[in-house]
Amino acid sequence: MTKPVLRVQDLAVTFTSFTGGLLQRHERKLRAVDGISFELHAGETLGVVGESGSGKSTLARAILGLITPGRGRVMWRGEELTGLEEEELRQKRKELQIVFQDPVASLDPRMTAGDIISEPLWTFYPNMARLQVEERTRGMMKVVGLLPNQINRYPHEFSGGQCQRIGIARSLVLNPRLLVCDEPVSALDVSIQAQIINLLQDLQKKLGLALIFIAHDLSVVRHISDRVMVMYMGQAMEVSEKLSLYRRPLHPYTNALMKSVPIPDPRLAAAARQDSWLTGDMPSPYNRPKGCIFHNRCPYRVKRCEADVPALRRMENGDWVAGHRAEELDLSI
Ligand SMILES: Nc1ncnc2c1ncn2[C@@H]1O[C@H](COP(=O)(O)OP(=O)(O)OP(=O)(O)O)[C@@H](O)[C@H]1O
Ligand code: SF4
Ligand SMILES: [Mg+2]
């Protein structure tokens, strides 16, 4: 087995804010990412799923060095990224790229598609010949399914799906080895989503990229992922191989997410809600439940769950789960 290209060890990010007036200032700490560990190989896709606020984007930004983690390490091809000087980290960013959620909002409306895609080339290779930059830009447009003769068009002249293709071309123009896609399809029509997911999967195979694909719901990452990490309140509840996860989730939260997949038909959606396992809202991040962090919403909780924190542990089949009752519960779909 080859070595993983990315090793994330016990990564944690805490945001601090203050409430009250000058005389009664209270410090509040929000654990957005709380001890995440995983490994990723070249050519492999890790899906990351969880409700809004579970820490997915913060995790992505901490991995890429866009925010400084309070704890833990990010090892990229054997080298520790956490603690690198700004300039060293900037150089590494050639290899580590991100695709954002809202393609239209993330593109500068005053720049042409060609300018947007080629900007990273000018930043990292300011002496590159203009002709070479243009050739590479047109080449990237082809790779992502755009017409090279659209190079001088502006974002508003493209559809949402095409804008996301521009975003993907921009993130690939430096030949990265890791691509983090933070909800790359959630702002797109359902009919377009599959096209973009297929494109990313094709590109990943062709280029041997390590891919982290973030989404709200499990159905979106199913096709593209090799493994899936399910996050809740900054922690990993389960990290499982795709086949076992979709056949028999280990964690009640994974099971609940599967059962609460959005259903377009309102009548069917209402019926499904009655049968929903995901009751109540996520607790306030400032008031984290003791014991198992999911216990106040878990239909399987027992006394022990309210006091003992379940560690993320490896099951016999190699999957990981943070739950006391994983062996005895059969959550087969
Ligand atoms: N810059 C920040 N300052 C303070 N709190 C933040 C900051 N960024 C995120 N948070 C908080 O950290 C938690 C995790 O947020 P994050 O954006 O990582 O979640 P997410 O899983 O990506 O959610 P979504 O699915 O809505 O994108 C949330 O409670 C959020 O309010
Ligand atoms: S540890 Fe207990 S509360 Fe937490 S998921 Fe497992 S059964 Fe539910
Ligand atoms: Mg997010």
Tab-separated table of C-alpha atoms and ligand atoms in Angstrom:
chain	number	residue	atom	x	y	z
A	1	MET	CA	0.000	0.000	0.000
A	2	THR	CA	1.310	3.462	-0.915
A	3	LYS	CA	1.810	6.104	1.743
A	4	PRO	CA	-1.017	8.600	2.292
A	5	VAL	CA	-0.364	12.043	0.800
A	6	LEU	CA	-2.388	13.798	3.489
A	7	ARG	CA	-2.350	13.013	7.198
A	8	VAL	CA	-4.581	15.031	9.482
A	9	GLN	CA	-3.946	14.392	13.159
A	10	ASP	CA	-6.150	15.593	15.997
A	11	LEU	CA	-6.932	18.869	14.229
A	12	ALA	CA	-8.871	21.446	16.254
A	13	VAL	CA	-10.058	24.985	15.567
A	14	THR	CA	-11.675	27.154	18.248
A	15	PHE	CA	-13.225	30.563	17.593
A	16	THR	CA	-13.260	33.021	20.463
A	17	SER	CA	-15.814	35.788	20.782
A	18	PHE	CA	-16.849	38.202	23.529
A	19	THR	CA	-20.281	39.101	24.879
A	20	GLY	CA	-21.449	41.743	27.331
A	21	GLY	CA	-20.259	45.323	27.760
A	22	LEU	CA	-16.845	46.644	28.624
A	23	LEU	CA	-17.238	45.956	32.332
A	24	GLN	CA	-18.748	42.514	32.013
A	25	ARG	CA	-16.927	40.994	29.130
A	26	HIS	CA	-17.447	37.260	28.776
A	27	GLU	CA	-15.240	35.167	26.606
A	28	ARG	CA	-17.024	32.479	24.610
A	29	LYS	CA	-15.264	29.637	22.875
A	30	LEU	CA	-16.741	27.755	19.961
A	31	ARG	CA	-15.125	24.444	19.102
A	32	ALA	CA	-15.768	24.409	15.355
A	33	VAL	CA	-13.386	21.501	14.681
A	34	ASP	CA	-12.623	19.274	17.603
A	35	GLY	CA	-9.981	16.592	17.148
A	36	ILE	CA	-10.332	15.396	13.560
A	37	SER	CA	-7.919	12.746	12.236
A	38	PHE	CA	-7.833	10.938	8.894
A	39	GLU	CA	-5.534	9.946	6.059
A	40	LEU	CA	-5.971	10.364	2.320
A	41	HIS	CA	-4.153	8.712	-0.591
A	42	ALA	CA	-3.509	10.047	-4.089
A	43	GLY	CA	-6.462	9.187	-6.313
A	44	GLU	CA	-8.753	8.724	-3.322
A	45	THR	CA	-11.895	10.692	-2.440
A	46	LEU	CA	-13.042	11.368	1.082
A	47	GLY	CA	-16.637	12.612	1.304
A	48	VAL	CA	-17.292	14.873	4.308
A	49	VAL	CA	-20.914	15.205	5.355
A	50	GLY	CA	-22.798	16.875	8.187
A	51	GLU	CA	-25.532	19.385	8.938
A	52	SER	CA	-24.935	23.107	8.655
A	53	GLY	CA	-22.527	24.248	11.358
A	54	SER	CA	-20.891	20.861	11.852
A	55	GLY	CA	-17.464	22.299	10.992
A	56	LYS	CA	-16.909	21.069	7.417
A	57	SER	CA	-15.713	24.372	5.933
A	58	THR	CA	-13.593	25.181	8.968
A	59	LEU	CA	-11.932	21.783	8.640
A	60	ALA	CA	-11.266	22.440	4.946
A	61	ARG	CA	-9.768	25.859	5.654
A	62	ALA	CA	-7.593	24.522	8.457
A	63	ILE	CA	-6.241	21.735	6.233
A	64	LEU	CA	-5.332	24.259	3.541
A	65	GLY	CA	-3.706	26.602	6.049
A	66	LEU	CA	-6.273	29.346	5.444
A	67	ILE	CA	-6.873	29.444	9.195
A	68	THR	CA	-4.462	28.429	11.928
A	69	PRO	CA	-5.613	25.448	13.965
A	70	GLY	CA	-5.384	25.652	17.716
A	71	ARG	CA	-4.230	22.057	17.966
A	72	GLY	CA	-3.135	19.150	15.804
A	73	ARG	CA	-1.096	18.613	12.678
A	74	VAL	CA	-1.573	18.569	8.923
A	75	MET	CA	1.101	16.519	7.159
A	76	TRP	CA	1.269	16.938	3.381
A	77	ARG	CA	3.468	14.397	1.575
A	78	GLY	CA	5.502	13.889	4.736
A	79	GLU	CA	5.948	17.572	5.522
A	80	GLU	CA	4.146	19.371	8.316
A	81	LEU	CA	2.094	22.323	7.013
A	82	THR	CA	0.969	23.568	10.393
A	83	GLY	CA	3.548	26.081	11.579
A	84	LEU	CA	5.035	26.826	8.128
A	85	GLU	CA	5.971	30.435	7.452
A	86	GLU	CA	3.492	32.366	5.265
A	87	GLU	CA	5.717	32.300	2.176
A	88	GLU	CA	6.445	28.563	2.491
A	89	LEU	CA	2.745	27.902	2.883
A	90	ARG	CA	1.976	30.068	-0.136
A	91	GLN	CA	4.316	27.954	-2.245
A	92	LYS	CA	2.613	24.778	-0.999
A	93	ARG	CA	-0.766	26.182	-2.088
A	94	LYS	CA	0.157	25.343	-5.668
A	95	GLU	CA	-0.416	21.739	-4.666
A	96	LEU	CA	-3.474	22.322	-2.480
A	97	GLN	CA	-6.490	23.961	-4.060
A	98	ILE	CA	-10.119	24.595	-3.204
A	99	VAL	CA	-13.381	24.823	-5.176
A	100	PHE	CA	-16.060	26.941	-3.478
A	101	GLN	CA	-19.786	26.476	-3.050
A	102	ASP	CA	-21.309	29.383	-4.892
A	103	PRO	CA	-19.705	29.558	-8.325
A	104	VAL	CA	-21.336	32.819	-9.353
A	105	ALA	CA	-20.488	34.693	-6.140
A	106	SER	CA	-16.939	33.357	-6.013
A	107	LEU	CA	-16.008	34.666	-9.490
A	108	ASP	CA	-15.055	38.328	-9.933
A	109	PRO	CA	-17.725	39.754	-12.296
A	110	ARG	CA	-15.242	42.272	-13.759
A	111	MET	CA	-12.827	39.579	-14.941
A	112	THR	CA	-13.184	37.445	-18.063
A	113	ALA	CA	-13.194	33.652	-17.812
A	114	GLY	CA	-9.635	33.688	-19.176
A	115	ASP	CA	-8.452	36.192	-16.555
A	116	ILE	CA	-10.072	34.221	-13.753
A	117	ILE	CA	-8.578	30.903	-14.818
A	118	SER	CA	-5.104	32.286	-15.526
A	119	GLU	CA	-4.786	34.498	-12.432
A	120	PRO	CA	-3.040	31.816	-10.301
A	121	LEU	CA	-0.492	31.311	-13.125
A	122	TRP	CA	0.402	35.033	-13.102
A	123	THR	CA	0.633	34.951	-9.302
A	124	PHE	CA	2.977	31.990	-9.095
A	125	TYR	CA	4.825	32.342	-12.428
A	126	PRO	CA	4.920	36.098	-13.147
A	127	ASN	CA	7.550	35.588	-15.852
A	128	MET	CA	5.592	33.028	-17.841
A	129	ALA	CA	5.177	34.040	-21.501
A	130	ARG	CA	1.733	35.471	-22.302
A	131	LEU	CA	1.248	32.985	-25.127
A	132	GLN	CA	2.015	30.059	-22.836
A	133	VAL	CA	-0.454	31.338	-20.222
A	134	GLU	CA	-3.155	31.665	-22.868
A	135	GLU	CA	-2.433	28.202	-24.234
A	136	ARG	CA	-2.656	26.671	-20.769
A	137	THR	CA	-5.870	28.607	-20.023
A	138	ARG	CA	-7.550	27.479	-23.229
A	139	GLY	CA	-6.365	23.920	-22.513
A	140	MET	CA	-7.913	24.017	-19.025
A	141	MET	CA	-11.186	25.313	-20.486
A	142	LYS	CA	-11.311	22.293	-22.751
A	143	VAL	CA	-10.499	19.931	-19.901
A	144	VAL	CA	-13.474	21.174	-17.861
A	145	GLY	CA	-15.896	21.135	-20.795
A	146	LEU	CA	-15.892	24.832	-21.755
A	147	LEU	CA	-15.238	26.142	-25.244
A	148	PRO	CA	-11.818	27.818	-25.523
A	149	ASN	CA	-13.396	30.546	-27.674
A	150	GLN	CA	-15.399	31.615	-24.571
A	151	ILE	CA	-12.161	32.871	-23.028
A	152	ASN	CA	-13.103	36.564	-23.253
A	153	ARG	CA	-16.615	36.201	-21.834
A	154	TYR	CA	-17.633	37.451	-18.405
A	155	PRO	CA	-19.192	35.315	-15.618
A	156	HIS	CA	-22.713	36.722	-16.202
A	157	GLU	CA	-22.581	35.302	-19.752
A	158	PHE	CA	-22.286	31.760	-18.345
A	159	SER	CA	-24.811	29.510	-16.565
A	160	GLY	CA	-24.284	28.466	-12.922
A	161	GLY	CA	-22.879	25.093	-13.995
A	162	GLN	CA	-20.493	26.739	-16.467
A	163	CYS	CA	-19.359	29.170	-13.754
A	164	GLN	CA	-18.519	26.203	-11.560
A	165	ARG	CA	-16.502	24.767	-14.471
A	166	ILE	CA	-14.566	28.053	-14.569
A	167	GLY	CA	-13.954	27.737	-10.807
A	168	ILE	CA	-12.726	24.170	-11.279
A	169	ALA	CA	-10.439	25.175	-14.184
A	170	ARG	CA	-8.951	27.927	-12.015
A	171	SER	CA	-8.308	25.524	-9.152
A	172	LEU	CA	-6.627	23.004	-11.480
A	173	VAL	CA	-4.496	25.363	-13.553
A	174	LEU	CA	-1.485	24.997	-11.235
A	175	ASN	CA	-1.621	21.182	-11.375
A	176	PRO	CA	-2.522	20.642	-7.705
A	177	ARG	CA	-2.291	17.239	-6.011
A	178	LEU	CA	-5.095	17.848	-3.495
A	179	LEU	CA	-8.435	19.386	-4.358
A	180	VAL	CA	-10.895	20.341	-1.622
A	181	CYS	CA	-14.403	20.878	-2.957
A	182	ASP	CA	-16.531	22.701	-0.381
A	183	GLU	CA	-20.130	21.987	-1.373
A	184	PRO	CA	-19.328	22.534	-5.047
A	185	VAL	CA	-22.802	21.586	-6.269
A	186	SER	CA	-25.212	22.748	-3.581
A	187	ALA	CA	-25.901	26.089	-5.311
A	188	LEU	CA	-26.654	24.342	-8.623
A	189	ASP	CA	-29.847	22.888	-10.096
A	190	VAL	CA	-30.234	19.192	-9.391
A	191	SER	CA	-29.992	18.455	-13.126
A	192	ILE	CA	-26.567	20.135	-13.283
A	193	GLN	CA	-25.214	18.651	-10.064
A	194	ALA	CA	-24.574	15.216	-11.555
A	195	GLN	CA	-22.669	16.733	-14.483
A	196	ILE	CA	-20.296	18.582	-12.168
A	197	ILE	CA	-19.832	15.547	-9.904
A	198	ASN	CA	-19.039	13.394	-12.952
A	199	LEU	CA	-16.602	16.014	-14.209
A	200	LEU	CA	-14.788	16.099	-10.860
A	201	GLN	CA	-14.649	12.326	-10.742
A	202	ASP	CA	-13.257	12.098	-14.293
A	203	LEU	CA	-10.662	14.767	-13.570
A	204	GLN	CA	-9.661	13.097	-10.359
A	205	LYS	CA	-9.059	9.773	-12.118
A	206	LYS	CA	-7.187	11.398	-14.986
A	207	LEU	CA	-4.988	13.555	-12.767
A	208	GLY	CA	-4.617	11.179	-9.787
A	209	LEU	CA	-5.829	13.874	-7.392
A	210	ALA	CA	-6.539	13.356	-3.742
A	211	LEU	CA	-10.027	14.778	-3.302
A	212	ILE	CA	-12.032	15.977	-0.304
A	213	PHE	CA	-15.648	16.472	-1.282
A	214	ILE	CA	-17.875	18.276	1.211
A	215	ALA	CA	-21.671	18.154	1.112
A	216	HIS	CA	-24.701	18.488	3.349
A	217	ASP	CA	-26.255	15.206	2.516
A	218	LEU	CA	-25.067	11.685	1.997
A	219	SER	CA	-26.755	11.177	-1.365
A	220	VAL	CA	-24.523	13.831	-2.986
A	221	VAL	CA	-21.223	12.217	-1.966
A	222	ARG	CA	-22.301	8.639	-2.569
A	223	HIS	CA	-21.229	8.417	-6.180
A	224	ILE	CA	-17.858	10.105	-5.877
A	225	SER	CA	-16.525	8.961	-2.476
A	226	ASP	CA	-14.298	6.030	-1.586
A	227	ARG	CA	-14.714	6.764	2.102
A	228	VAL	CA	-17.059	9.082	3.965
A	229	MET	CA	-16.530	11.019	7.182
A	230	VAL	CA	-19.693	12.066	8.974
A	231	MET	CA	-19.175	15.176	11.125
A	232	TYR	CA	-21.280	16.488	13.983
A	233	MET	CA	-20.441	19.553	16.075
A	234	GLY	CA	-16.827	19.510	14.960
A	235	GLN	CA	-16.210	15.830	15.594
A	236	ALA	CA	-16.119	12.727	13.412
A	237	MET	CA	-18.969	10.400	14.285
A	238	GLU	CA	-18.020	7.815	11.695
A	239	VAL	CA	-15.380	7.314	8.994
A	240	SER	CA	-16.314	4.353	6.807
A	241	GLU	CA	-15.704	2.815	3.420
A	242	LYS	CA	-18.469	3.769	1.031
A	243	LEU	CA	-19.943	0.299	0.584
A	244	SER	CA	-20.212	-0.489	4.264
A	245	LEU	CA	-21.477	2.980	5.169
A	246	TYR	CA	-24.390	2.931	2.743
A	247	ARG	CA	-25.223	-0.687	3.525
A	248	ARG	CA	-24.889	-0.589	7.292
A	249	PRO	CA	-24.077	2.742	8.919
A	250	LEU	CA	-22.387	2.353	12.289
A	251	HIS	CA	-23.513	5.578	13.920
A	252	PRO	CA	-27.121	6.597	14.619
A	253	TYR	CA	-26.329	10.092	13.268
A	254	THR	CA	-25.267	8.634	9.911
A	255	ASN	CA	-28.456	6.601	9.911
A	256	ALA	CA	-30.512	9.704	10.692
A	257	LEU	CA	-28.848	11.696	7.896
A	258	MET	CA	-29.638	8.910	5.449
A	259	LYS	CA	-33.264	8.975	6.459
A	260	SER	CA	-33.529	12.744	6.191
A	261	VAL	CA	-32.303	13.075	2.611
A	262	PRO	CA	-34.292	15.922	0.981
A	263	ILE	CA	-37.345	14.687	-0.947
A	264	PRO	CA	-38.685	17.024	-3.687
A	265	ASP	CA	-42.345	15.859	-3.450
A	266	PRO	CA	-43.902	17.760	-0.449
A	267	ARG	CA	-46.366	14.964	0.403
A	268	LEU	CA	-43.654	12.306	0.457
A	269	ALA	CA	-41.413	14.703	2.379
A	270	ALA	CA	-44.117	15.193	5.047
A	271	ALA	CA	-44.567	11.437	5.393
A	272	ALA	CA	-40.818	10.954	5.656
A	273	ARG	CA	-40.583	13.647	8.343
A	274	GLN	CA	-43.064	11.765	10.498
A	275	ASP	CA	-40.742	8.821	10.243
A	276	SER	CA	-37.660	11.017	10.728
A	277	TRP	CA	-34.990	9.900	13.130
A	278	LEU	CA	-33.275	13.252	13.289
A	279	THR	CA	-35.354	14.918	15.989
A	280	GLY	CA	-34.610	18.368	17.400
A	281	ASP	CA	-31.961	20.829	16.336
A	282	MET	CA	-28.255	20.663	16.773
A	283	PRO	CA	-27.497	22.014	20.274
A	284	SER	CA	-25.892	25.448	20.643
A	285	PRO	CA	-22.169	25.147	19.982
A	286	TYR	CA	-21.683	27.117	23.224
A	287	ASN	CA	-23.570	24.514	25.190
A	288	ARG	CA	-22.182	21.192	24.089
A	289	PRO	CA	-23.875	18.102	25.524
A	290	LYS	CA	-21.850	16.038	27.958
A	291	GLY	CA	-21.113	12.381	27.218
A	292	CYS	CA	-21.898	11.450	23.619
A	293	ILE	CA	-22.315	14.747	21.837
A	294	PHE	CA	-25.273	13.332	19.865
A	295	HIS	CA	-27.129	11.866	22.846
A	296	ASN	CA	-29.954	14.437	23.087
A	297	ARG	CA	-31.085	13.535	19.563
A	298	CYS	CA	-30.277	9.833	19.563
A	299	PRO	CA	-33.159	7.336	19.649
A	300	TYR	CA	-30.752	4.631	20.877
A	301	ARG	CA	-29.240	6.456	23.852
A	302	VAL	CA	-28.813	4.645	27.155
A	303	LYS	CA	-27.792	6.032	30.533
A	304	ARG	CA	-24.097	5.643	29.803
A	305	CYS	CA	-24.338	7.896	26.710
A	306	GLU	CA	-25.170	10.919	28.866
A	307	ALA	CA	-21.918	10.721	30.830
A	308	ASP	CA	-19.221	8.832	28.889
A	309	VAL	CA	-17.652	10.341	25.790
A	310	PRO	CA	-17.285	7.617	23.161
A	311	ALA	CA	-13.837	7.712	21.559
A	312	LEU	CA	-13.478	7.243	17.804
A	313	ARG	CA	-12.479	3.592	17.564
A	314	ARG	CA	-11.702	1.120	14.835
A	315	MET	CA	-14.175	-1.666	14.137
A	316	GLU	CA	-13.244	-5.152	12.927
A	317	ASN	CA	-13.938	-4.232	9.284
A	318	GLY	CA	-11.555	-1.247	9.472
A	319	ASP	CA	-14.242	1.464	9.676
A	320	TRP	CA	-14.213	4.006	12.510
A	321	VAL	CA	-17.033	5.026	14.837
A	322	ALA	CA	-17.559	7.187	17.918
A	323	GLY	CA	-20.474	5.427	19.575
A	324	HIS	CA	-20.929	3.114	22.553
A	325	ARG	CA	-23.383	0.746	20.906
A	326	ALA	CA	-21.957	0.248	17.421
A	327	GLU	CA	-21.546	-3.538	17.749
A	328	GLU	CA	-25.014	-4.266	19.082
A	329	LEU	CA	-27.032	-1.873	16.884
A	330	ASP	CA	-27.982	-3.093	13.449
A	331	LEU	CA	-28.687	0.024	11.406
A	332	SER	CA	-28.726	-1.818	8.065
A	333	ILE	CA	-30.511	0.072	5.323
B	1	LIG	N1	-14.895	32.954	11.434
B	1	LIG	C1	-15.701	32.439	12.344
B	1	LIG	N2	-15.855	33.022	13.550
B	1	LIG	C2	-16.656	32.489	14.496
B	1	LIG	N3	-17.363	31.353	14.338
B	1	LIG	C3	-17.262	30.732	13.155
B	1	LIG	C4	-16.432	31.235	12.096
B	1	LIG	N4	-16.533	30.390	11.015
B	1	LIG	C5	-17.385	29.419	11.395
B	1	LIG	N5	-17.820	29.616	12.662
B	1	LIG	C6	-18.730	28.729	13.429
B	1	LIG	O1	-18.102	27.460	13.462
B	1	LIG	C7	-19.064	26.416	13.331
B	1	LIG	C8	-18.708	25.563	12.120
B	1	LIG	O2	-18.906	26.362	10.964
B	1	LIG	P1	-18.592	25.826	9.490
B	1	LIG	O3	-18.829	26.947	8.563
B	1	LIG	O4	-17.255	25.185	9.487
B	1	LIG	O5	-19.701	24.700	9.329
B	1	LIG	P2	-20.169	23.947	8.006
B	1	LIG	O6	-20.309	22.507	8.384
B	1	LIG	O7	-19.260	24.272	6.886
B	1	LIG	O8	-21.619	24.567	7.777
B	1	LIG	P3	-22.395	24.808	6.367
B	1	LIG	O9	-22.895	23.446	5.975
B	1	LIG	O10	-23.486	25.743	6.739
B	1	LIG	O11	-21.417	25.384	5.391
B	1	LIG	C9	-20.413	27.109	13.214
B	1	LIG	O12	-21.018	27.125	14.496
B	1	LIG	C10	-20.070	28.513	12.752
B	1	LIG	O13	-21.027	29.450	13.206
B	2	SF4	S1	-23.099	6.648	22.096
B	2	SF4	FE1	-25.236	6.484	22.731
B	2	SF4	S2	-26.169	8.480	22.280
B	2	SF4	FE2	-24.228	8.370	21.186
B	2	SF4	S3	-24.785	7.642	19.185
B	2	SF4	FE3	-24.240	5.833	20.363
B	2	SF4	S4	-26.188	5.113	21.250
B	2	SF4	FE4	-26.513	7.211	20.521
B	3	MG	MG	-19.577	25.119	4.985
